[in-house]
Every structure is written in structure tokens, then in C-alpha cells.
């Protein structure tokens, strides 16, 4: 069964994660029926600041305005089965945790949770305060997955894209998609 995926990009630092996610999803279209993307204004600004480009405009996905409540995934009847918020700001996390559907990202997250579908929040903040942790607990108790943007180094990444890809590959795997990436235990890893 092909997946219907929502990607929301918020204004947290970490545009490289969003870029790599969109890059890799575009290569996995044999597993995906549809991808809808929504970006906050801050996400566009952070992308331009951190990546020095506007490449988000070139992806072959349908992009929706942050306030487009007529987007298909603003309703559970559209049957989008997975939502990835990457990166996820603490403000977005708080609004999702508290059911505040003030824009398309938070409305779509609310829909995904109420329909008992898969919500993955790639939290990008450090350090965390108690409110952040409580909001993560609330989302987890509601059925969401908190996947901190904490890279791994088992694969011995060689550049910043490789480091960020360790997070993105994990997110793609959590979304239920098959991706060729490093797995612990491959090639007889020894300590």
C-alpha cells in the first residue's frame, strides 16, 4: 500500500533536515501515493538563512499555504496516513500538544492524532525546559512520536549532510518507508 504523507516544515533551526527529507522522499515515490507540504513563513526564512537558497520551491510536491484549511489533509476523510514535522519548533510542539489548530500544520497534526494515524515530530531545540518535556509527554501519550534531531555516528558520517541524514533516515524508517541506510549490526560492527 502506498503512503499519503504530510510534511510540515517549521521555523526551528535545522533546514538541512527538511531539505534531506524532501530529497529522500522524492526518491521513494514508488512507495508513496501523495505528498503534501506546508511551510511556515519562518521555515522559509530559516531555509534561506541556513542553506543560502530557495530550493524548497523546486520540489515536485504540492505545497499548501500555512492557512489553507481547504487542503485535503485538513480533514481525516482525505486518508493521509503519516505526518512528519521536520524540523519541529517548540512553539509548534506546544500548539499540537494543546490541540490549538491555529494553522494548517497544527490542524493536520490534530487530524492525524484524532484518526490514530502516525505523527512524527522531529524536535529541534536544546536545552529543553520543563514545558517542552511536558508537551513531548502529552504528544507521546496522544500517540505521536517524538524523534529528536539527534544524529548518530555509528555509520561514521563524513560530512554535515551525512550527519543530518542519520536523523532523516530514521524518520523515514519510522514513517514505514523502506530506505537503504545504515543499520546497527551491519558488516559485523565491533566495539
Coordinates of N, CA, C and O in Angstrom, one line a residue:
X1 N 0.8 -1.2 0.0 CA 0.0 0.0 0.0 C 0.9 1.2 0.0 O 1.8 1.4 0.8
X2 N 0.6 2.2 -0.9 CA 1.4 3.4 -1.0 C 0.9 4.4 0.1 O -0.2 4.4 0.4
X3 N 1.9 5.2 0.6 CA 1.6 6.1 1.7 C 1.2 7.4 1.2 O 1.6 7.9 0.1
X4 N 0.3 8.1 2.0 CA 0.0 9.5 1.8 C 0.6 10.3 2.9 O 0.2 10.1 4.1
X5 N 1.5 11.2 2.6 CA 2.3 11.8 3.6 C 2.2 13.3 3.6 O 2.2 13.9 2.6
X6 N 2.1 13.9 4.8 CA 2.2 15.3 5.0 C 3.5 15.6 5.6 O 4.0 15.0 6.5
X7 N 4.2 16.6 5.0 CA 5.4 17.1 5.5 C 5.2 18.6 5.9 O 4.8 19.4 5.1
X8 N 5.4 18.9 7.2 CA 5.3 20.3 7.7 C 6.7 20.7 8.1 O 7.4 19.9 8.8
X9 N 7.1 21.9 7.6 CA 8.4 22.4 7.9 C 8.2 23.7 8.7 O 7.5 24.6 8.3
X10 N 8.7 23.7 10.0 CA 8.5 24.9 10.8 C 9.8 25.7 10.9 O 10.9 25.3 10.3
X11 N 9.8 26.8 11.6 CA 10.9 27.7 11.7 C 12.0 27.4 12.6 O 12.9 28.3 12.9
X12 N 12.1 26.2 13.2 CA 13.2 25.8 14.0 C 14.5 25.7 13.2 O 14.4 25.4 12.0
X13 N 15.6 25.9 13.8 CA 16.9 25.7 13.1 C 17.0 24.3 12.6 O 16.5 23.4 13.3
X14 N 17.6 24.0 11.5 CA 17.7 22.6 11.0 C 17.0 22.5 9.7 O 16.5 21.4 9.4
X15 N 17.1 23.5 8.8 CA 16.6 23.4 7.5 C 17.2 22.2 6.7 O 16.6 21.6 5.8
X16 N 18.4 21.9 7.0 CA 19.1 20.8 6.4 C 18.3 19.5 6.5 O 18.3 18.7 5.6
X17 N 17.7 19.3 7.7 CA 16.9 18.1 7.9 C 15.7 18.1 6.9 O 15.3 17.1 6.3
X18 N 15.0 19.2 6.8 CA 13.9 19.3 5.9 C 14.3 19.1 4.5 O 13.6 18.4 3.7
X19 N 15.4 19.7 4.1 CA 15.9 19.5 2.7 C 16.2 18.0 2.4 O 15.8 17.5 1.4
X20 N 16.9 17.4 3.3 CA 17.3 16.0 3.1 C 16.0 15.1 3.1 O 15.9 14.1 2.3
X21 N 15.1 15.4 3.9 CA 13.8 14.7 3.9 C 13.1 14.8 2.6 O 12.7 13.8 2.0
X22 N 13.0 16.0 2.1 CA 12.3 16.2 0.8 C 13.1 15.5 -0.3 O 12.5 14.9 -1.2
X23 N 14.4 15.6 -0.3 CA 15.3 14.9 -1.3 C 15.0 13.4 -1.3 O 14.8 12.8 -2.3
X24 N 15.1 12.8 -0.1 CA 14.9 11.4 0.0 C 13.5 10.9 -0.3 O 13.4 9.9 -0.9
X25 N 12.5 11.7 0.1 CA 11.1 11.3 -0.2 C 10.9 11.3 -1.7 O 10.2 10.5 -2.3
X26 N 11.6 12.3 -2.4 CA 11.4 12.3 -3.9 C 12.0 11.1 -4.6 O 11.6 10.8 -5.7
X27 N 12.9 10.4 -3.9 CA 13.5 9.2 -4.4 C 12.7 7.9 -4.1 O 13.0 6.8 -4.6
X28 N 11.7 8.1 -3.2 CA 10.9 6.9 -2.7 C 9.5 7.0 -3.2 O 8.6 6.3 -2.6
X29 N 9.3 7.6 -4.3 CA 7.9 7.8 -4.8 C 7.2 6.5 -5.2 O 6.0 6.4 -5.3
X30 N 8.0 5.4 -5.4 CA 7.4 4.1 -5.7 C 6.7 3.6 -4.5 O 5.8 2.7 -4.6
X31 N 6.9 4.2 -3.3 CA 6.2 3.7 -2.1 C 5.2 4.8 -1.6 O 4.5 4.6 -0.6
X32 N 5.1 5.9 -2.3 CA 4.3 7.0 -1.9 C 3.2 7.4 -2.9 O 3.5 7.5 -4.1
X33 N 2.0 7.5 -2.5 CA 0.9 7.9 -3.4 C 0.9 9.4 -3.5 O 0.7 9.9 -4.6
X34 N 1.1 10.1 -2.4 CA 0.9 11.6 -2.4 C 1.7 12.2 -1.3 O 1.8 11.6 -0.2
X35 N 2.3 13.4 -1.6 CA 3.0 14.2 -0.5 C 2.4 15.6 -0.6 O 2.4 16.2 -1.7
X36 N 2.0 16.1 0.5 CA 1.6 17.5 0.7 C 2.5 18.1 1.6 O 2.9 17.6 2.7
X37 N 3.0 19.3 1.3 CA 3.9 20.1 2.1 C 3.3 21.4 2.5 O 2.7 22.1 1.7
X38 N 3.6 21.8 3.8 CA 3.2 23.1 4.3 C 4.5 23.6 5.0 O 5.1 22.9 5.8
X39 N 4.8 24.9 4.7 CA 5.9 25.5 5.4 C 5.4 26.8 6.1 O 4.7 27.6 5.5
X40 N 6.0 27.1 7.3 CA 5.7 28.3 7.9 C 6.5 29.4 7.2 O 7.5 29.1 6.6
X41 N 6.2 30.7 7.5 CA 7.0 31.8 6.9 C 8.4 31.7 7.5 O 9.4 31.9 6.8
X42 N 8.4 31.4 8.8 CA 9.8 31.3 9.5 C 10.6 30.2 8.9 O 11.8 30.3 8.8
X43 N 9.9 29.1 8.5 CA 10.7 28.0 7.9 C 11.3 28.4 6.6 O 12.5 28.1 6.3
X44 N 10.6 29.2 5.8 CA 11.2 29.7 4.6 C 12.4 30.6 4.8 O 13.4 30.6 4.2
X45 N 12.2 31.5 5.9 CA 13.3 32.4 6.2 C 14.6 31.6 6.7 O 15.7 31.9 6.4
X46 N 14.3 30.6 7.6 CA 15.4 29.8 8.1 C 16.1 29.1 7.0 O 17.3 29.0 7.0
X47 N 15.3 28.5 6.1 CA 15.9 27.7 5.0 C 16.8 28.7 4.2 O 18.0 28.3 3.9
X48 N 16.4 29.8 3.9 CA 17.2 30.8 3.1 C 18.4 31.2 3.9 O 19.5 31.3 3.3
X49 N 18.3 31.4 5.2 CA 19.4 31.8 6.0 C 20.5 30.7 6.2 O 21.7 30.9 6.0
X50 N 20.0 29.5 6.5 CA 20.9 28.4 6.7 C 21.5 27.7 5.5 O 22.6 27.3 5.5
X51 N 20.6 27.6 4.5 CA 21.1 26.9 3.2 C 21.4 27.8 2.1 O 21.9 27.3 1.1
X52 N 21.2 29.1 2.2 CA 21.5 30.1 1.2 C 20.9 29.8 -0.1 O 21.5 30.1 -1.2
X53 N 19.6 29.3 -0.1 CA 18.9 29.1 -1.4 C 17.4 29.1 -1.1 O 17.0 29.2 0.0
X54 N 16.7 29.0 -2.2 CA 15.2 28.8 -2.1 C 14.8 27.5 -2.8 O 13.8 27.5 -3.4
X55 N 15.6 26.5 -2.6 CA 15.4 25.2 -3.3 C 14.1 24.6 -2.9 O 13.6 23.7 -3.7
X56 N 13.5 25.0 -1.8 CA 12.2 24.4 -1.4 C 11.1 24.7 -2.5 O 10.1 24.0 -2.6
X57 N 11.4 25.7 -3.3 CA 10.4 26.0 -4.4 C 10.5 25.0 -5.6 O 9.6 25.1 -6.5
X58 N 11.5 24.2 -5.6 CA 11.7 23.3 -6.8 C 11.3 21.9 -6.6 O 11.4 21.1 -7.6
X59 N 10.8 21.5 -5.5 CA 10.4 20.1 -5.3 C 9.1 19.8 -6.0 O 8.2 20.7 -6.1
X60 N 8.9 18.5 -6.5 CA 7.7 18.2 -7.3 C 6.5 17.8 -6.4 O 5.7 16.9 -6.8
X61 N 6.4 18.4 -5.2 CA 5.3 18.1 -4.4 C 4.3 19.3 -4.4 O 4.6 20.4 -4.8
X62 N 3.1 19.0 -3.9 CA 2.1 20.1 -3.8 C 2.4 20.8 -2.5 O 2.4 20.2 -1.4
X63 N 2.6 22.1 -2.6 CA 2.8 23.0 -1.4 C 1.5 23.7 -1.1 O 0.9 24.2 -2.0
X64 N 1.2 23.7 0.2 CA -0.1 24.4 0.6 C 0.3 25.6 1.5 O 1.3 25.6 2.3
X65 N -0.5 26.6 1.4 CA -0.3 27.8 2.3 C -0.5 27.4 3.7 O -1.4 26.5 4.1
X66 N 0.2 28.1 4.6 CA 0.1 27.8 6.1 C -1.3 28.0 6.6 O -1.7 27.4 7.7
X67 N -2.2 28.7 5.9 CA -3.5 28.9 6.4 C -4.6 28.3 5.5 O -5.8 28.7 5.6
X68 N -4.2 27.4 4.7 CA -5.1 26.7 3.7 C -5.9 25.6 4.4 O -5.5 24.4 4.3
X69 N -7.0 25.9 5.0 CA -7.8 24.9 5.7 C -8.6 24.1 4.7 O -9.4 23.2 5.1
X70 N -8.5 24.4 3.4 CA -9.2 23.6 2.4 C -8.2 22.5 1.8 O -8.6 21.7 1.0
X71 N -7.0 22.5 2.3 CA -6.1 21.4 1.9 C -6.7 20.1 2.3 O -7.3 20.0 3.3
X72 N -6.4 19.1 1.5 CA -7.0 17.8 1.7 C -6.8 17.2 3.1 O -7.7 16.7 3.8
X73 N -5.5 17.4 3.6 CA -5.2 16.8 4.9 C -5.7 17.6 6.1 O -5.3 17.3 7.3
X74 N -6.5 18.7 5.9 CA -7.1 19.4 7.0 C -8.3 18.6 7.5 O -9.0 18.9 8.4
X75 N -8.6 17.5 6.8 CA -9.7 16.6 7.2 C -9.3 15.1 7.2 O -8.5 14.7 6.3
X76 N -9.8 14.4 8.1 CA -9.5 13.0 8.1 C -10.0 12.2 7.0 O -9.4 11.1 6.7
X77 N -11.0 12.7 6.3 CA -11.5 11.9 5.1 C -10.6 11.8 4.0 O -10.8 11.0 3.1
X78 N -9.5 12.6 3.9 CA -8.5 12.5 2.8 C -7.6 11.4 3.0 O -6.8 11.0 2.1
X79 N -7.6 10.7 4.2 CA -6.8 9.5 4.4 C -5.3 9.6 4.3 O -4.7 8.7 3.8
X80 N -4.8 10.8 4.7 CA -3.3 10.8 4.8 C -3.0 10.0 6.0 O -3.6 10.2 7.1
X81 N -2.0 9.1 5.9 CA -1.7 8.2 7.0 C -0.5 8.6 7.8 O -0.3 8.1 8.9
X82 N 0.3 9.5 7.4 CA 1.5 9.9 8.1 C 1.8 11.4 8.0 O 1.6 12.0 6.9
X83 N 2.2 12.0 9.1 CA 2.6 13.4 9.1 C 4.0 13.5 9.8 O 4.2 12.9 10.9
X84 N 4.9 14.2 9.1 CA 6.2 14.4 9.6 C 6.4 15.9 9.8 O 6.2 16.7 8.8
X85 N 6.7 16.4 11.0 CA 7.0 17.8 11.2 C 8.5 17.9 11.4 O 9.0 17.4 12.4
X86 N 9.2 18.5 10.4 CA 10.7 18.4 10.3 C 11.3 19.7 9.8 O 11.1 19.9 8.6
X87 N 12.0 20.5 10.6 CA 12.1 20.4 12.0 C 10.9 20.9 12.7 O 10.1 21.6 12.1
X88 N 10.7 20.5 13.9 CA 9.5 20.9 14.7 C 10.0 21.9 15.8 O 10.7 21.5 16.7
X89 N 9.5 23.1 15.7 CA 9.8 24.1 16.7 C 9.1 23.8 18.0 O 8.1 23.1 18.0
X90 N 9.5 24.3 19.1 CA 8.9 24.1 20.4 C 7.5 24.8 20.4 O 6.6 24.3 21.1
X91 N 7.4 25.9 19.7 CA 6.1 26.5 19.6 C 5.0 25.7 18.9 O 3.9 25.5 19.3
X92 N 5.4 25.0 17.8 CA 4.6 24.1 17.1 C 4.2 22.9 18.0 O 3.1 22.5 18.0
X93 N 5.2 22.4 18.6 CA 5.0 21.2 19.5 C 4.0 21.6 20.6 O 3.1 20.8 20.8
X94 N 4.1 22.8 21.2 CA 3.2 23.2 22.2 C 1.8 23.3 21.7 O 0.8 22.9 22.3
X95 N 1.6 23.9 20.5 CA 0.3 24.1 19.9 C -0.3 22.7 19.6 O -1.5 22.5 19.8
X96 N 0.5 21.8 19.1 CA 0.0 20.4 18.8 C -0.4 19.7 20.1 O -1.5 19.1 20.2
X97 N 0.4 19.8 21.1 CA 0.2 19.2 22.4 C -1.1 19.7 23.1 O -1.8 18.9 23.8
X98 N -1.4 20.9 22.8 CA -2.6 21.5 23.5 C -3.8 21.6 22.5 O -4.8 22.2 22.9
X99 N -3.7 21.0 21.4 CA -4.9 21.0 20.5 C -5.2 22.3 19.9 O -6.4 22.5 19.5
X100 N -4.3 23.2 19.8 CA -4.5 24.5 19.2 C -4.3 24.5 17.7 O -3.2 24.5 17.2
X101 N -5.4 24.4 16.9 CA -5.3 24.2 15.5 C -5.4 25.6 14.8 O -6.4 26.0 14.2
X102 N -4.3 26.4 15.0 CA -4.3 27.8 14.5 C -3.8 27.9 13.1 O -3.9 29.0 12.5
X103 N -3.3 26.9 12.5 CA -2.8 27.0 11.1 C -2.9 25.6 10.5 O -3.3 24.6 11.2
X104 N -2.5 25.4 9.3 CA -2.6 24.1 8.6 C -1.8 23.0 9.3 O -2.2 21.9 9.4
X105 N -0.6 23.4 9.7 CA 0.3 22.4 10.4 C -0.4 21.8 11.6 O -0.4 20.6 11.8
X106 N -0.8 22.7 12.5 CA -1.4 22.2 13.7 C -2.8 21.6 13.5 O -3.1 20.6 14.2
X107 N -3.5 22.0 12.5 CA -4.8 21.4 12.2 C -4.5 19.9 11.7 O -5.2 19.0 12.1
X108 N -3.6 19.8 10.8 CA -3.2 18.5 10.2 C -2.8 17.5 11.3 O -3.1 16.4 11.3
X109 N -1.9 18.0 12.2 CA -1.5 17.2 13.3 C -2.6 16.8 14.2 O -2.7 15.6 14.6
X110 N -3.5 17.7 14.4 CA -4.7 17.3 15.2 C -5.5 16.2 14.5 O -6.0 15.3 15.1
X111 N -5.7 16.3 13.2 CA -6.4 15.3 12.4 C -5.7 14.0 12.5 O -6.3 13.0 12.7
X112 N -4.4 14.0 12.3 CA -3.6 12.7 12.3 C -3.8 12.1 13.7 O -4.0 10.8 13.8
X113 N -3.7 12.8 14.8 CA -3.9 12.2 16.1 C -5.3 11.7 16.3 O -5.5 10.6 16.9
X114 N -6.3 12.5 15.9 CA -7.7 12.1 16.2 C -8.0 10.8 15.4 O -8.8 10.0 15.8
X115 N -7.4 10.7 14.2 CA -7.6 9.5 13.4 C -6.8 8.3 13.7 O -6.8 7.3 13.1
X116 N -5.9 8.5 14.8 CA -5.0 7.4 15.2 C -4.0 7.0 14.1 O -3.7 5.8 14.0
X117 N -3.5 8.0 13.4 CA -2.5 7.8 12.4 C -1.1 8.2 12.9 O -1.0 8.6 14.1
X118 N -0.1 8.1 12.1 CA 1.3 8.3 12.5 C 1.7 9.8 12.4 O 1.7 10.4 11.4
X119 N 2.1 10.3 13.6 CA 2.6 11.7 13.7 C 4.0 11.6 14.2 O 4.2 11.1 15.3
X120 N 5.0 12.2 13.4 CA 6.4 12.1 13.8 C 6.8 13.6 13.9 O 6.8 14.3 12.9
X121 N 7.3 14.0 15.1 CA 7.8 15.4 15.3 C 9.3 15.3 15.5 O 9.8 14.7 16.5
X122 N 10.0 15.9 14.6 CA 11.5 16.0 14.7 C 11.8 17.2 15.5 O 12.0 18.3 14.9
X123 N 11.8 17.1 16.8 CA 12.1 18.2 17.7 C 13.5 18.7 17.6 O 14.4 17.9 17.6
X124 N 13.6 20.0 17.4 CA 14.9 20.7 17.2 C 15.1 21.8 18.2 O 14.8 23.0 17.8
X125 N 15.5 21.5 19.4 CA 15.8 22.5 20.4 C 16.7 22.0 21.4 O 16.7 20.8 21.7
X126 N 17.5 22.8 22.0 CA 18.3 22.4 23.1 C 18.8 23.7 23.9 O 19.1 24.7 23.2
X127 N 18.9 23.6 25.2 CA 18.4 22.6 26.1 C 16.8 22.7 26.1 O 16.2 23.6 25.6
X128 N 16.3 21.7 26.8 CA 14.8 21.6 26.9 C 14.4 22.1 28.3 O 15.0 21.9 29.3
X129 N 13.3 22.9 28.3 CA 12.7 23.3 29.6 C 11.6 22.3 30.0 O 11.2 21.5 29.2
X130 N 11.1 22.5 31.1 CA 10.0 21.5 31.6 C 8.8 21.6 30.7 O 8.2 20.5 30.5
X131 N 8.4 22.7 30.2 CA 7.2 22.8 29.3 C 7.5 22.0 28.1 O 6.5 21.3 27.6
X132 N 8.7 22.1 27.5 CA 9.0 21.3 26.3 C 8.8 19.8 26.6 O 8.2 19.1 25.8
X133 N 9.4 19.4 27.7 CA 9.3 18.0 28.1 C 7.9 17.5 28.3 O 7.4 16.5 27.9
X134 N 7.1 18.4 29.0 CA 5.7 18.0 29.3 C 4.9 18.0 28.0 O 4.0 17.1 27.8
X135 N 5.2 18.9 27.0 CA 4.5 18.8 25.7 C 4.9 17.6 25.0 O 4.0 17.0 24.3
X136 N 6.1 17.2 25.0 CA 6.5 15.9 24.4 C 5.8 14.7 25.0 O 5.4 13.8 24.3
X137 N 5.7 14.7 26.3 CA 4.9 13.7 27.0 C 3.5 13.6 26.5 O 2.9 12.6 26.2
X138 N 2.8 14.8 26.5 CA 1.4 14.9 26.0 C 1.3 14.3 24.6 O 0.4 13.6 24.4
X139 N 2.1 14.8 23.7 CA 2.0 14.3 22.3 C 2.3 12.8 22.3 O 1.6 12.0 21.6
X140 N 3.2 12.3 23.0 CA 3.5 10.8 23.1 C 2.3 10.1 23.6 O 1.9 9.0 23.1
X141 N 1.7 10.6 24.7 CA 0.5 9.9 25.2 C -0.7 9.9 24.3 O -1.5 9.0 24.3
X142 N -0.7 10.9 23.4 CA -1.8 11.0 22.4 C -1.5 10.1 21.2 O -2.3 10.1 20.3
X143 N -0.3 9.5 21.1 CA 0.0 8.6 20.0 C 1.1 9.1 19.1 O 1.5 8.4 18.1
X144 N 1.6 10.3 19.3 CA 2.7 10.8 18.4 C 4.0 10.3 18.8 O 4.2 9.7 19.8
X145 N 4.9 10.4 17.9 CA 6.3 10.0 18.1 C 7.2 11.2 18.1 O 7.2 12.0 17.2
X146 N 8.0 11.4 19.2 CA 8.9 12.5 19.3 C 10.3 11.9 18.8 O 10.8 10.9 19.4
X147 N 10.8 12.4 17.8 CA 12.1 11.9 17.2 C 13.1 13.1 17.2 O 13.1 13.9 16.3
X148 N 13.8 13.3 18.3 CA 14.7 14.4 18.4 C 15.7 14.4 17.3 O 16.2 13.3 16.8
X149 N 16.1 15.6 16.8 CA 17.1 15.7 15.7 C 18.5 15.5 16.3 O 19.3 16.3 16.3
X150 N 18.7 14.3 16.8 CA 19.9 13.9 17.4 C 20.6 12.9 16.5 O 20.2 11.7 16.5
X151 N 21.7 13.3 15.8 CA 22.3 12.4 14.9 C 23.0 11.2 15.6 O 23.4 11.3 16.8
X152 N 23.2 10.2 14.8 CA 24.1 9.1 15.3 C 25.4 9.1 14.6 O 25.5 9.7 13.5
X153 N 26.4 8.4 15.1 CA 27.7 8.4 14.5 C 28.2 7.0 14.2 O 29.3 6.8 13.8
X154 N 27.3 6.0 14.3 CA 27.7 4.6 14.1 C 28.2 4.4 12.6 O 29.1 3.6 12.4
X155 N 27.6 5.1 11.7 CA 27.9 5.0 10.3 C 29.2 5.7 9.9 O 29.5 5.7 8.7
X156 N 29.8 6.4 10.8 CA 31.0 7.2 10.6 C 30.8 8.3 9.5 O 31.4 8.2 8.5
X157 N 29.8 9.2 9.7 CA 29.5 10.2 8.6 C 30.7 11.0 8.3 O 31.5 11.3 9.2
X158 N 30.8 11.4 7.1 CA 32.0 12.2 6.6 C 31.7 13.6 6.4 O 32.7 14.4 6.3
X159 N 30.5 14.1 6.3 CA 30.2 15.5 6.1 C 28.9 15.8 6.8 O 28.2 14.9 7.3
X160 N 28.6 17.1 6.9 CA 27.3 17.5 7.6 C 26.1 16.9 7.0 O 25.2 16.5 7.8
X161 N 26.0 16.7 5.7 CA 24.8 16.1 5.1 C 24.7 14.6 5.6 O 23.6 14.1 5.9
X162 N 25.9 13.9 5.7 CA 25.8 12.5 6.2 C 25.3 12.5 7.7 O 24.6 11.6 8.1
X163 N 25.8 13.4 8.5 CA 25.4 13.5 9.9 C 23.8 13.7 9.9 O 23.1 13.0 10.6
X164 N 23.4 14.7 9.2 CA 21.9 15.0 9.2 C 21.1 13.9 8.7 O 20.0 13.6 9.1
X165 N 21.7 13.1 7.7 CA 21.0 12.0 7.1 C 20.7 10.9 8.1 O 19.8 10.1 7.9
X166 N 21.5 10.8 9.1 CA 21.3 9.8 10.1 C 19.9 10.0 10.8 O 19.2 9.0 11.2
X167 N 19.6 11.3 11.0 CA 18.3 11.6 11.6 C 17.2 11.4 10.6 O 16.1 10.7 10.8
X168 N 17.4 11.9 9.3 CA 16.3 11.8 8.3 C 16.0 10.3 7.9 O 14.9 9.9 7.8
X169 N 17.1 9.5 7.8 CA 16.8 8.1 7.5 C 16.0 7.4 8.6 O 15.2 6.6 8.4
X170 N 16.3 7.8 9.9 CA 15.5 7.2 11.0 C 14.0 7.7 10.9 O 13.1 6.9 11.1
X171 N 13.8 8.9 10.5 CA 12.4 9.4 10.4 C 11.7 8.7 9.3 O 10.6 8.3 9.4
X172 N 12.4 8.5 8.2 CA 11.8 7.8 7.0 C 11.4 6.4 7.4 O 10.4 5.8 7.1
X173 N 12.3 5.7 8.2 CA 12.0 4.4 8.7 C 10.8 4.4 9.6 O 10.0 3.5 9.5
X174 N 10.8 5.4 10.5 CA 9.6 5.5 11.4 C 8.3 5.7 10.7 O 7.3 5.2 11.1
X175 N 8.4 6.3 9.5 CA 7.2 6.5 8.7 C 6.8 5.3 8.0 O 5.7 5.3 7.3
X176 N 7.6 4.2 8.1 CA 7.2 2.9 7.5 C 7.6 2.8 6.0 O 7.1 1.9 5.3
X177 N 8.6 3.6 5.6 CA 9.1 3.5 4.3 C 10.4 2.7 4.3 O 11.2 2.8 5.2
X178 N 10.7 2.0 3.2 CA 11.9 1.3 3.1 C 13.0 2.2 2.5 O 12.8 2.8 1.4
X179 N 14.1 2.3 3.2 CA 15.2 3.1 2.7 C 16.5 2.3 2.9 O 16.7 1.7 4.0
X180 N 17.4 2.4 2.0 CA 18.7 1.8 2.2 C 19.6 2.7 3.0 O 20.0 3.8 2.5
X181 N 19.8 2.4 4.2 CA 20.6 3.2 5.1 C 21.3 2.3 6.1 O 21.0 1.1 6.2
X182 N 22.2 2.9 6.9 CA 23.0 2.2 7.9 C 22.1 1.5 8.9 O 21.2 2.2 9.4
X183 N 22.4 0.3 9.2 CA 21.7 -0.4 10.3 C 22.7 -0.9 11.3 O 23.7 -1.5 10.8
X184 N 22.4 -0.8 12.6 CA 23.3 -1.3 13.6 C 23.5 -2.8 13.4 O 22.5 -3.5 13.1
X185 N 24.7 -3.3 13.4 CA 25.0 -4.7 13.3 C 25.4 -5.1 11.8 O 25.8 -6.2 11.6
X186 N 25.3 -4.2 10.9 CA 25.7 -4.4 9.6 C 27.2 -4.6 9.5 O 28.0 -4.0 10.3
X187 N 27.7 -5.5 8.7 CA 29.1 -5.7 8.5 C 29.9 -6.0 9.7 O 31.0 -5.6 9.9
X188 N 29.2 -6.7 10.7 CA 29.9 -7.2 11.9 C 30.5 -6.1 12.7 O 31.6 -6.2 13.1
X189 N 29.7 -5.0 13.0 CA 30.2 -3.9 13.8 C 30.7 -4.5 15.2 O 30.1 -5.3 15.8
X190 N 31.9 -4.0 15.5 CA 32.5 -4.5 16.8 C 32.9 -3.2 17.6 O 33.4 -2.2 17.0
X191 N 32.8 -3.3 18.9 CA 33.3 -2.2 19.7 C 34.7 -2.5 20.1 O 35.2 -3.5 20.3

